[in-house]
């Protein structure tokens, strides 16, 4: 993991491989952002012109490299675009700083140390820059021989120094410590999503959760296939029945002596999704190791909450199964009796995530938490609606849905509130069972949300996050987002826990 320090050192005398500065897009060309005054002075105040000559405009994510000026002990200046210049008396927003820091960290792969001289007006800016740099420096090389050998230059940026930081200031220290806890756990979620399914199956995922729980003082309970059968968890058992890797339900409990509220988190953990008997077509299953991204997010969030010592009780439920076709797999037309006692006719075995979530939602509801938030790579329909970078939010309470949306926006995770139209519920009526796991094709993401709502306890506030689009980035990296597992929703969940602890969420 990349090291992070707050530094009061002057830019010219700091020894590092590079110094990172910000450049904004002004009305008449690039504008050097605050924090880079010493660098600009060393260029005799002409740095903006030099950058423009090199083709820089200040556009978001744009990176321009140039030799450091005479007298600097760093050989390289990395100018990263921040986007439009703020209006007078305004500052850059946190997400612009986060993305810029991430873009810079990505291009500095192989460097031992970089000094970040981005705009840093307060502790919140320090936290945002720290998050961006630590997330941008992420790499997943566990399966590449000698990938982190310094000789080949592929090791991630080793150390980040935030210039202008205040090491002795409590607010700055707290912001950086929070950034470290959240990003380290988010990157752990990314590792889990990127791990091949032959190594990350339900039992293996449960073992990772058990180890982390022991390390951070979190109570853990793992229900294996025998306990699931005894308990009547028909949804999880049905989905996992076709695989040699047996399913698991993991319960993680973090408690605070000062807590006034209880937040429950539920994550879909399909460690590999072939579609089951309703087999996915070629071209649709190569990345299905990412179908446990919801469980990874929930797991990372509760560990981050424990590390931060938040004054809120949080319970995380990881519904883990592998969806495979075999002679013991659930078939289209089968009826499952869920943990709630309700029966479900399975019309499509590739609509499996809602089945494991249904059991976990009912288990979470039994504890009567103040709110439940589930996270899942649930439907391709949500990707069609919102694209690859935005997750959908559905809820049984409009105010809570708005609160989740605002929390996501605050931490820089794109989301959008989605409805739960009552007329779509009728499409899941079954002549055989209480409900079918499929409904109308149009609005499929909303249909899935309506199905999940059936398994939330009466009177419990609930929200559903469909992260199918942003959970796994198949394109090129951008900002602080890498190719592959992204860890989306982790920061939103941690923020929700913070708001709950502060009494600002319901």
Short mmCIF file of C-alpha atoms in Angstrom, two decimals:
data_model
loop_
_atom_site.label_atom_id
_atom_site.label_comp_id
_atom_site.label_asym_id
_atom_site.label_seq_id
_atom_site.Cartn_x
_atom_site.Cartn_y
_atom_site.Cartn_z
CA UNK A 1 0.00 0.00 0.00
CA UNK A 2 1.23 3.48 -0.87
CA UNK A 3 2.51 5.44 2.15
CA UNK A 4 1.11 8.90 2.84
CA UNK A 5 2.53 11.85 4.76
CA UNK A 6 1.61 15.49 5.40
CA UNK A 7 4.56 17.76 4.65
CA UNK A 8 5.41 21.38 5.37
CA UNK A 9 8.58 21.19 3.29
CA UNK A 10 9.23 23.81 0.61
CA UNK A 11 8.83 22.41 -2.89
CA UNK A 12 12.31 23.35 -4.22
CA UNK A 13 14.19 21.54 -1.45
CA UNK A 14 12.10 18.38 -1.27
CA UNK A 15 13.73 15.23 -2.55
CA UNK A 16 11.28 13.20 -4.63
CA UNK A 17 10.94 11.63 -8.06
CA UNK A 18 8.28 14.15 -9.10
CA UNK A 19 6.23 17.09 -7.94
CA UNK A 20 2.55 17.11 -8.91
CA UNK A 21 0.84 20.43 -9.56
CA UNK A 22 -2.65 21.36 -10.71
CA UNK A 23 -3.62 23.27 -13.82
CA UNK A 24 -7.13 24.54 -14.50
CA UNK A 25 -8.94 25.33 -17.72
CA UNK A 26 -9.29 29.11 -17.81
CA UNK A 27 -11.18 31.36 -20.22
CA UNK A 28 -7.98 32.26 -22.08
CA UNK A 29 -5.96 29.11 -21.60
CA UNK A 30 -4.43 26.99 -18.83
CA UNK A 31 -4.15 28.52 -15.36
CA UNK A 32 -1.70 27.31 -12.72
CA UNK A 33 -3.70 26.25 -9.66
CA UNK A 34 -2.96 27.26 -6.06
CA UNK A 35 -0.29 25.14 -4.41
CA UNK A 36 2.14 25.46 -7.30
CA UNK A 37 3.32 29.01 -6.58
CA UNK A 38 6.91 27.96 -5.90
CA UNK A 39 7.09 26.01 -9.14
CA UNK A 40 5.58 28.87 -11.15
CA UNK A 41 8.04 31.32 -9.55
CA UNK A 42 10.94 29.11 -10.59
CA UNK A 43 9.70 29.38 -14.18
CA UNK A 44 9.69 33.18 -13.79
CA UNK A 45 5.89 33.19 -13.68
CA UNK A 46 5.62 31.72 -17.17
CA UNK A 47 4.59 28.17 -16.24
CA UNK A 48 1.09 28.53 -17.70
CA UNK A 49 2.58 29.58 -21.05
CA UNK A 50 5.04 26.69 -21.01
CA UNK A 51 2.23 24.24 -20.33
CA UNK A 52 0.12 25.71 -23.13
CA UNK A 53 3.07 25.36 -25.52
CA UNK A 54 3.25 21.69 -24.54
CA UNK A 55 -0.44 21.27 -25.40
CA UNK A 56 -1.94 21.44 -21.93
CA UNK A 57 -5.38 22.99 -21.54
CA UNK A 58 -6.27 22.17 -17.93
CA UNK A 59 -8.98 19.71 -18.94
CA UNK A 60 -9.89 17.15 -16.29
CA UNK A 61 -7.55 14.18 -16.19
CA UNK A 62 -5.05 15.66 -18.66
CA UNK A 63 -1.44 14.97 -17.64
CA UNK A 64 1.59 16.91 -18.88
CA UNK A 65 5.17 16.12 -17.88
CA UNK A 66 8.03 18.63 -18.01
CA UNK A 67 11.51 18.93 -16.49
CA UNK A 68 11.64 20.54 -13.06
CA UNK A 69 13.10 24.06 -12.99
CA UNK A 70 16.65 24.81 -11.94
CA UNK A 71 17.23 24.64 -8.21
CA UNK A 72 14.65 21.90 -7.56
CA UNK A 73 15.75 18.58 -6.14
CA UNK A 74 12.96 16.80 -7.98
CA UNK A 75 13.71 16.06 -11.65
CA UNK A 76 10.13 16.07 -12.92
CA UNK A 77 7.00 18.21 -12.77
CA UNK A 78 3.67 16.48 -13.44
CA UNK A 79 0.90 18.96 -14.25
CA UNK A 80 -2.55 17.40 -13.98
CA UNK A 81 -5.78 18.94 -15.23
CA UNK A 82 -8.41 19.96 -12.70
CA UNK A 83 -11.11 21.00 -15.14
CA UNK A 84 -12.73 24.46 -15.32
CA UNK A 85 -11.24 27.21 -13.17
CA UNK A 86 -13.56 27.97 -10.22
CA UNK A 87 -15.36 31.28 -10.06
CA UNK A 88 -13.85 34.06 -7.98
CA UNK A 89 -13.87 33.34 -4.22
CA UNK A 90 -14.64 29.67 -4.95
CA UNK A 91 -12.38 26.64 -4.74
CA UNK A 92 -12.03 23.34 -6.55
CA UNK A 93 -14.54 20.73 -5.41
CA UNK A 94 -13.38 17.58 -3.66
CA UNK A 95 -14.06 15.28 -6.58
CA UNK A 96 -11.94 17.39 -8.97
CA UNK A 97 -9.04 17.13 -6.52
CA UNK A 98 -9.64 13.42 -6.01
CA UNK A 99 -9.63 12.67 -9.73
CA UNK A 100 -6.60 14.81 -10.43
CA UNK A 101 -4.60 13.15 -7.67
CA UNK A 102 -5.64 9.75 -8.97
CA UNK A 103 -4.61 10.52 -12.54
CA UNK A 104 -1.21 11.74 -11.33
CA UNK A 105 -0.65 8.68 -9.15
CA UNK A 106 -1.43 6.38 -12.07
CA UNK A 107 1.19 7.93 -14.36
CA UNK A 108 3.81 7.78 -11.58
CA UNK A 109 3.90 3.98 -11.49
CA UNK A 110 7.42 2.93 -10.60
CA UNK A 111 8.23 6.12 -8.68
CA UNK A 112 9.39 5.86 -5.08
CA UNK A 113 8.09 9.25 -3.90
CA UNK A 114 5.98 12.06 -5.30
CA UNK A 115 5.19 15.43 -3.74
CA UNK A 116 1.63 16.59 -4.39
CA UNK A 117 1.32 20.39 -4.53
CA UNK A 118 -2.34 20.51 -5.49
CA UNK A 119 -4.78 23.14 -4.12
CA UNK A 120 -5.06 22.43 -0.42
CA UNK A 121 -7.18 24.98 1.42
CA UNK A 122 -8.36 22.87 4.35
CA UNK A 123 -8.49 19.40 5.90
CA UNK A 124 -11.28 18.30 3.55
CA UNK A 125 -9.03 19.03 0.56
CA UNK A 126 -6.24 17.03 2.19
CA UNK A 127 -8.58 14.09 2.61
CA UNK A 128 -9.77 14.27 -0.99
CA UNK A 129 -6.25 14.46 -2.44
CA UNK A 130 -5.13 11.61 -0.19
CA UNK A 131 -8.04 9.43 -1.30
CA UNK A 132 -7.43 10.14 -4.97
CA UNK A 133 -3.71 9.45 -4.76
CA UNK A 134 -4.08 6.23 -2.78
CA UNK A 135 -6.85 4.92 -5.03
CA UNK A 136 -5.02 5.97 -8.20
CA UNK A 137 -1.87 4.16 -7.11
CA UNK A 138 -3.73 0.84 -6.89
CA UNK A 139 -2.58 -2.14 -8.92
CA UNK A 140 -3.52 -5.82 -8.87
CA UNK A 141 -0.45 -7.89 -9.63
CA UNK A 142 -0.94 -10.95 -7.45
CA UNK A 143 -0.89 -13.29 -10.46
CA UNK A 144 1.97 -11.65 -12.39
CA UNK A 145 5.46 -12.99 -11.88
CA UNK A 146 7.91 -10.31 -10.70
CA UNK A 147 5.28 -7.62 -11.34
CA UNK A 148 6.52 -5.46 -8.48
CA UNK A 149 10.21 -5.88 -9.23
CA UNK A 150 11.65 -2.32 -9.14
CA UNK A 151 13.74 -3.15 -12.23
CA UNK A 152 10.71 -3.35 -14.49
CA UNK A 153 9.17 -0.14 -13.15
CA UNK A 154 5.69 -1.57 -12.59
CA UNK A 155 5.46 -1.16 -8.83
CA UNK A 156 2.82 1.38 -7.79
CA UNK A 157 3.85 4.79 -6.45
CA UNK A 158 5.44 4.01 -3.09
CA UNK A 159 5.00 7.29 -1.17
CA UNK A 160 2.84 10.40 -1.41
CA UNK A 161 3.76 13.62 0.39
CA UNK A 162 0.99 16.23 0.59
CA UNK A 163 2.67 19.63 0.48
CA UNK A 164 0.91 22.33 2.44
CA UNK A 165 -0.43 19.78 4.90
CA UNK A 166 -0.40 20.40 8.62
CA UNK A 167 0.98 17.31 10.39
CA UNK A 168 0.11 18.60 13.86
CA UNK A 169 -3.37 19.85 13.04
CA UNK A 170 -6.04 17.49 14.42
CA UNK A 171 -8.42 18.06 11.51
CA UNK A 172 -5.73 17.35 8.91
CA UNK A 173 -4.55 14.25 10.76
CA UNK A 174 -8.11 12.96 11.06
CA UNK A 175 -8.78 13.56 7.36
CA UNK A 176 -5.68 11.64 6.33
CA UNK A 177 -6.34 8.79 8.78
CA UNK A 178 -9.88 8.49 7.43
CA UNK A 179 -8.57 8.46 3.86
CA UNK A 180 -6.11 5.70 4.73
CA UNK A 181 -8.74 3.49 6.37
CA UNK A 182 -11.32 3.93 3.62
CA UNK A 183 -8.93 3.56 0.68
CA UNK A 184 -7.11 0.55 2.11
CA UNK A 185 -10.39 -1.28 2.59
CA UNK A 186 -11.74 -0.13 -0.77
CA UNK A 187 -8.59 -1.46 -2.40
CA UNK A 188 -9.11 -4.72 -0.51
CA UNK A 189 -12.56 -4.89 -2.13
CA UNK A 190 -10.93 -4.32 -5.51
CA UNK A 191 -8.52 -7.19 -4.82
CA UNK A 192 -11.43 -9.49 -4.02
CA UNK A 193 -13.30 -8.54 -7.18
CA UNK A 194 -10.18 -9.08 -9.30
CA UNK A 195 -9.29 -12.44 -7.74
CA UNK A 196 -10.03 -15.36 -10.12
CA UNK A 197 -13.05 -17.48 -9.17
CA UNK A 198 -10.98 -20.64 -8.86
CA UNK A 199 -9.31 -18.98 -5.86
CA UNK A 200 -12.22 -16.90 -4.53
CA UNK A 201 -15.15 -19.25 -3.98
CA UNK A 202 -17.69 -18.89 -1.13
CA UNK A 203 -15.65 -20.70 1.51
CA UNK A 204 -12.50 -18.75 0.57
CA UNK A 205 -14.33 -15.41 0.72
CA UNK A 206 -15.72 -16.37 4.12
CA UNK A 207 -12.19 -17.13 5.33
CA UNK A 208 -11.01 -13.67 4.25
CA UNK A 209 -13.90 -12.13 6.18
CA UNK A 210 -13.10 -14.19 9.27
CA UNK A 211 -9.45 -13.12 9.24
CA UNK A 212 -10.31 -9.43 8.86
CA UNK A 213 -12.95 -9.66 11.57
CA UNK A 214 -10.45 -11.14 14.01
CA UNK A 215 -7.93 -8.40 13.20
CA UNK A 216 -10.37 -5.52 13.70
CA UNK A 217 -12.55 -6.73 16.57
CA UNK A 218 -15.62 -7.56 14.50
CA UNK A 219 -17.84 -10.46 15.53
CA UNK A 220 -18.30 -12.98 12.73
CA UNK A 221 -20.64 -15.90 12.13
CA UNK A 222 -20.42 -18.18 9.07
CA UNK A 223 -23.32 -20.43 8.08
CA UNK A 224 -22.11 -23.35 5.96
CA UNK A 225 -24.33 -25.53 3.76
CA UNK A 226 -25.48 -27.65 6.70
CA UNK A 227 -26.45 -24.61 8.78
CA UNK A 228 -28.16 -23.05 5.75
CA UNK A 229 -30.18 -26.21 5.22
CA UNK A 230 -31.15 -26.40 8.88
CA UNK A 231 -32.13 -22.73 8.86
CA UNK A 232 -34.22 -22.97 5.70
CA UNK A 233 -32.23 -20.60 3.49
CA UNK A 234 -33.75 -21.90 0.27
CA UNK A 235 -32.63 -19.00 -1.92
CA UNK A 236 -28.92 -19.26 -1.15
CA UNK A 237 -28.98 -23.07 -1.24
CA UNK A 238 -30.92 -23.12 -4.50
CA UNK A 239 -28.48 -20.83 -6.28
CA UNK A 240 -25.43 -22.58 -4.90
CA UNK A 241 -26.73 -26.10 -5.43
CA UNK A 242 -25.18 -26.57 -8.87
CA UNK A 243 -21.60 -25.94 -7.76
CA UNK A 244 -19.07 -28.14 -6.01
CA UNK A 245 -18.16 -25.02 -4.02
CA UNK A 246 -20.84 -24.88 -1.34
CA UNK A 247 -22.54 -21.56 -0.47
CA UNK A 248 -22.04 -19.51 2.68
CA UNK A 249 -23.86 -16.76 4.55
CA UNK A 250 -21.46 -14.57 6.51
CA UNK A 251 -22.65 -12.21 9.23
CA UNK A 252 -20.24 -9.52 10.44
CA UNK A 253 -21.21 -7.41 13.46
CA UNK A 254 -19.51 -4.21 14.59
CA UNK A 255 -20.83 -2.66 17.79
CA UNK A 256 -20.10 0.61 19.57
CA UNK A 257 -20.89 1.22 23.23
CA UNK A 258 -22.06 4.74 22.30
CA UNK A 259 -24.23 3.72 19.35
CA UNK A 260 -27.81 4.94 19.13
CA UNK A 261 -28.57 3.49 15.69
CA UNK A 262 -28.16 0.18 13.86
CA UNK A 263 -27.40 0.06 10.13
CA UNK A 264 -27.55 -3.26 8.26
CA UNK A 265 -25.69 -3.84 5.00
CA UNK A 266 -26.43 -6.75 2.66
CA UNK A 267 -24.19 -7.74 -0.26
CA UNK A 268 -24.68 -10.02 -3.23
CA UNK A 269 -21.72 -12.39 -3.35
CA UNK A 270 -21.97 -14.59 -6.44
CA UNK A 271 -18.31 -15.54 -6.73
CA UNK A 272 -18.90 -16.71 -10.29
CA UNK A 273 -22.07 -16.43 -12.33
CA UNK A 274 -22.39 -18.75 -15.32
CA UNK A 275 -26.13 -18.11 -15.42
CA UNK A 276 -26.78 -21.65 -14.23
CA UNK A 277 -29.11 -23.73 -16.42
CA UNK A 278 -30.12 -20.46 -18.10
CA UNK A 279 -26.54 -20.29 -19.32
CA UNK A 280 -25.10 -16.93 -20.30
CA UNK A 281 -24.16 -16.64 -23.99
CA UNK A 282 -20.53 -16.45 -25.11
CA UNK A 283 -19.05 -13.05 -24.47
CA UNK A 284 -21.11 -12.44 -21.33
CA UNK A 285 -19.39 -14.62 -18.75
CA UNK A 286 -15.68 -13.76 -18.99
CA UNK A 287 -15.90 -11.10 -16.27
CA UNK A 288 -18.47 -12.80 -14.07
CA UNK A 289 -15.97 -13.11 -11.23
CA UNK A 290 -17.14 -9.54 -10.48
CA UNK A 291 -20.63 -10.68 -9.49
CA UNK A 292 -19.58 -10.61 -5.84
CA UNK A 293 -18.79 -6.88 -5.94
CA UNK A 294 -21.74 -6.06 -3.68
CA UNK A 295 -20.51 -8.40 -0.96
CA UNK A 296 -16.98 -7.04 -1.37
CA UNK A 297 -18.27 -3.48 -0.91
CA UNK A 298 -20.29 -4.38 2.17
CA UNK A 299 -17.35 -6.27 3.68
CA UNK A 300 -14.91 -3.42 3.02
CA UNK A 301 -17.33 -0.86 4.43
CA UNK A 302 -17.84 -2.58 7.79
CA UNK A 303 -14.09 -3.07 8.24
CA UNK A 304 -13.52 0.62 7.46
CA UNK A 305 -16.24 1.53 9.97
CA UNK A 306 -14.50 -0.57 12.62
CA UNK A 307 -11.13 1.02 11.86
CA UNK A 308 -12.67 4.48 12.17
CA UNK A 309 -14.39 3.54 15.44
CA UNK A 310 -17.70 5.09 14.40
CA UNK A 311 -20.40 5.34 17.06
CA UNK A 312 -22.95 3.23 15.23
CA UNK A 313 -23.80 -0.47 15.19
CA UNK A 314 -23.28 -2.00 11.75
CA UNK A 315 -24.13 -5.51 10.64
CA UNK A 316 -22.97 -6.79 7.26
CA UNK A 317 -24.42 -9.85 5.55
CA UNK A 318 -22.48 -11.52 2.73
CA UNK A 319 -24.67 -13.86 0.68
CA UNK A 320 -22.05 -16.07 -1.02
CA UNK A 321 -22.70 -18.68 -3.71
CA UNK A 322 -21.41 -19.85 -7.07
CA UNK A 323 -24.04 -20.15 -9.81
CA UNK A 324 -23.16 -23.16 -11.96
CA UNK A 325 -25.05 -25.62 -14.21
CA UNK A 326 -25.03 -29.27 -13.18
CA UNK A 327 -27.34 -32.14 -12.36
CA UNK A 328 -27.96 -30.62 -8.93
CA UNK A 329 -28.55 -27.06 -10.16
CA UNK A 330 -31.86 -25.27 -9.73
CA UNK A 331 -33.95 -25.45 -12.93
CA UNK A 332 -36.32 -23.02 -14.59
CA UNK A 333 -39.71 -24.01 -13.20
CA UNK A 334 -38.42 -25.09 -9.80
CA UNK A 335 -39.97 -23.55 -6.69
CA UNK A 336 -37.77 -22.52 -3.77
CA UNK A 337 -38.97 -21.93 -0.23
CA UNK A 338 -37.09 -18.92 1.04
CA UNK A 339 -35.85 -18.17 4.54
CA UNK A 340 -38.89 -15.92 5.00
CA UNK A 341 -41.22 -18.86 4.27
CA UNK A 342 -42.35 -17.31 1.00
CA UNK A 343 -42.12 -19.48 -2.13
CA UNK A 344 -40.46 -18.34 -5.36
CA UNK A 345 -40.92 -19.85 -8.81
CA UNK A 346 -37.59 -19.70 -10.62
CA UNK A 347 -38.26 -18.71 -14.23
CA UNK A 348 -34.66 -17.78 -15.01
CA UNK A 349 -31.69 -19.17 -13.12
CA UNK A 350 -29.62 -16.18 -14.25
CA UNK A 351 -31.79 -13.97 -12.04
CA UNK A 352 -30.02 -15.53 -9.09
CA UNK A 353 -28.72 -12.50 -7.22
CA UNK A 354 -32.17 -11.52 -6.02
CA UNK A 355 -32.64 -15.03 -4.61
CA UNK A 356 -29.56 -14.96 -2.36
CA UNK A 357 -30.26 -11.36 -1.38
CA UNK A 358 -33.84 -12.23 -0.43
CA UNK A 359 -32.64 -14.68 2.22
CA UNK A 360 -30.03 -12.25 3.56
CA UNK A 361 -32.50 -9.34 3.62
CA UNK A 362 -34.95 -11.36 5.69
CA UNK A 363 -32.18 -12.42 8.07
CA UNK A 364 -31.09 -8.79 8.42
CA UNK A 365 -34.70 -7.70 8.98
CA UNK A 366 -35.07 -10.10 11.91
CA UNK A 367 -32.74 -7.88 13.95
CA UNK A 368 -34.95 -4.80 13.38
CA UNK A 369 -32.21 -2.41 12.28
CA UNK A 370 -33.02 1.26 11.75
CA UNK A 371 -32.19 0.87 8.05
CA UNK A 372 -31.01 -1.74 5.55
CA UNK A 373 -28.95 -1.01 2.45
CA UNK A 374 -28.26 -3.80 -0.02
CA UNK A 375 -25.63 -3.63 -2.74
CA UNK A 376 -25.57 -5.83 -5.82
CA UNK A 377 -24.42 -6.19 -9.40
CA UNK A 378 -28.00 -7.15 -10.04
CA UNK A 379 -29.24 -6.33 -13.55
CA UNK A 380 -27.99 -5.59 -17.03
CA UNK A 381 -31.09 -3.44 -17.34
CA UNK A 382 -29.59 -0.92 -14.92
CA UNK A 383 -26.53 -0.67 -17.15
CA UNK A 384 -28.76 0.03 -20.13
CA UNK A 385 -30.53 2.74 -18.16
CA UNK A 386 -27.57 4.47 -16.50
CA UNK A 387 -24.44 3.35 -18.33
CA UNK A 388 -21.19 1.98 -16.95
CA UNK A 389 -20.32 4.62 -14.34
CA UNK A 390 -23.56 5.27 -12.46
CA UNK A 391 -25.41 3.02 -10.01
CA UNK A 392 -29.14 3.11 -9.42
CA UNK A 393 -30.81 3.66 -6.05
CA UNK A 394 -34.24 2.29 -5.18
CA UNK A 395 -35.91 2.50 -1.78
CA UNK A 396 -39.17 2.05 0.11
CA UNK A 397 -38.81 5.58 1.48
CA UNK A 398 -38.30 8.62 -0.76
CA UNK A 399 -36.46 10.62 1.88
CA UNK A 400 -34.02 7.78 2.54
CA UNK A 401 -33.43 7.30 -1.18
CA UNK A 402 -32.59 11.01 -1.44
CA UNK A 403 -30.26 10.75 1.55
CA UNK A 404 -28.37 7.85 -0.04
CA UNK A 405 -28.11 9.78 -3.31
CA UNK A 406 -26.74 12.83 -1.52
CA UNK A 407 -24.23 10.74 0.42
CA UNK A 408 -22.99 9.15 -2.81
CA UNK A 409 -22.64 12.57 -4.45
CA UNK A 410 -20.73 13.87 -1.44
CA UNK A 411 -18.05 11.19 -1.74
CA UNK A 412 -17.88 11.35 -5.54
CA UNK A 413 -19.73 8.17 -6.52
CA UNK A 414 -22.14 8.80 -9.42
CA UNK A 415 -25.64 7.46 -8.72
CA UNK A 416 -29.23 8.17 -9.69
CA UNK A 417 -32.55 7.75 -7.83
CA UNK A 418 -34.84 5.20 -9.50
CA UNK A 419 -38.55 4.50 -8.89
CA UNK A 420 -40.34 1.33 -7.83
CA UNK A 421 -43.49 1.49 -10.02
CA UNK A 422 -46.26 -0.53 -8.40
CA UNK A 423 -47.73 -1.63 -11.74
CA UNK A 424 -44.60 -3.72 -12.43
CA UNK A 425 -45.23 -5.92 -9.39
CA UNK A 426 -48.08 -7.78 -11.09
CA UNK A 427 -45.69 -9.16 -13.69
CA UNK A 428 -44.09 -11.35 -11.01
CA UNK A 429 -47.36 -13.06 -10.06
CA UNK A 430 -46.98 -16.82 -10.31
CA UNK A 431 -49.72 -19.46 -10.69
CA UNK A 432 -47.53 -21.88 -8.73
CA UNK A 433 -45.74 -19.90 -6.02
CA UNK A 434 -46.08 -16.72 -4.00
CA UNK A 435 -43.92 -14.82 -6.48
CA UNK A 436 -41.72 -15.45 -9.54
CA UNK A 437 -38.14 -14.29 -9.81
CA UNK A 438 -38.84 -12.61 -13.15
CA UNK A 439 -41.40 -10.07 -14.34
CA UNK A 440 -41.77 -7.73 -17.26
CA UNK A 441 -38.68 -7.41 -19.45
CA UNK A 442 -38.91 -3.65 -19.77
CA UNK A 443 -37.80 -1.96 -16.58
CA UNK A 444 -36.01 -5.12 -15.45
CA UNK A 445 -33.85 -3.27 -12.93
CA UNK A 446 -36.95 -1.85 -11.27
CA UNK A 447 -38.62 -5.27 -11.28
CA UNK A 448 -35.63 -6.66 -9.41
CA UNK A 449 -35.96 -3.91 -6.83
CA UNK A 450 -39.64 -4.70 -6.36
CA UNK A 451 -38.76 -8.37 -5.85
CA UNK A 452 -36.24 -7.49 -3.12
CA UNK A 453 -38.75 -5.22 -1.39
CA UNK A 454 -40.91 -8.30 -0.76
CA UNK A 455 -38.24 -9.62 1.61
CA UNK A 456 -37.67 -6.52 3.71
CA UNK A 457 -39.29 -6.65 7.14
CA UNK A 458 -42.36 -4.52 7.72
CA UNK A 459 -41.62 -1.00 8.88
CA UNK A 460 -37.88 -1.14 8.11
CA UNK A 461 -36.36 1.59 5.97
CA UNK A 462 -34.53 0.05 3.02
CA UNK A 463 -32.50 1.05 -0.03
CA UNK A 464 -31.18 -1.03 -2.90
CA UNK A 465 -28.03 -0.09 -4.83
CA UNK A 466 -27.72 -1.74 -8.25
CA UNK A 467 -24.02 -1.33 -9.06
CA UNK A 468 -23.97 -3.52 -12.18
CA UNK A 469 -22.51 -0.71 -14.30
CA UNK A 470 -19.65 0.79 -12.28
CA UNK A 471 -18.55 -2.28 -10.28
CA UNK A 472 -16.15 -3.55 -12.95
CA UNK A 473 -14.39 -1.29 -15.43
CA UNK A 474 -13.75 -3.12 -18.69
CA UNK A 475 -12.41 0.03 -20.37
CA UNK A 476 -9.28 2.02 -19.72
CA UNK A 477 -8.47 3.56 -16.32
CA UNK A 478 -9.55 7.11 -15.58
CA UNK A 479 -9.04 9.44 -12.66
CA UNK A 480 -8.57 7.22 -9.62
CA UNK A 481 -10.55 4.35 -11.19
CA UNK A 482 -8.50 1.38 -12.44
CA UNK A 483 -9.31 -1.20 -15.04
CA UNK A 484 -11.10 -4.15 -13.41
CA UNK A 485 -12.70 -4.07 -9.97
CA UNK A 486 -13.49 -0.54 -8.82
CA UNK A 487 -14.74 -0.90 -5.24
CA UNK A 488 -17.78 1.21 -6.03
CA UNK A 489 -20.28 1.87 -3.20
CA UNK A 490 -17.70 1.39 -0.41
CA UNK A 491 -17.32 5.13 0.14
CA UNK A 492 -21.08 5.68 0.00
CA UNK A 493 -21.69 3.01 2.64
CA UNK A 494 -19.01 4.42 4.95
CA UNK A 495 -20.51 7.90 4.57
CA UNK A 496 -23.97 6.52 5.39
CA UNK A 497 -22.53 4.95 8.54
CA UNK A 498 -20.94 8.28 9.51
CA UNK A 499 -24.23 10.13 8.96
CA UNK A 500 -26.10 7.49 10.97
CA UNK A 501 -23.60 7.81 13.82
CA UNK A 502 -24.04 11.57 13.80
CA UNK A 503 -27.84 11.25 13.86
CA UNK A 504 -28.12 12.92 10.46
CA UNK A 505 -29.66 9.98 8.61
CA UNK A 506 -33.26 9.42 9.66
#
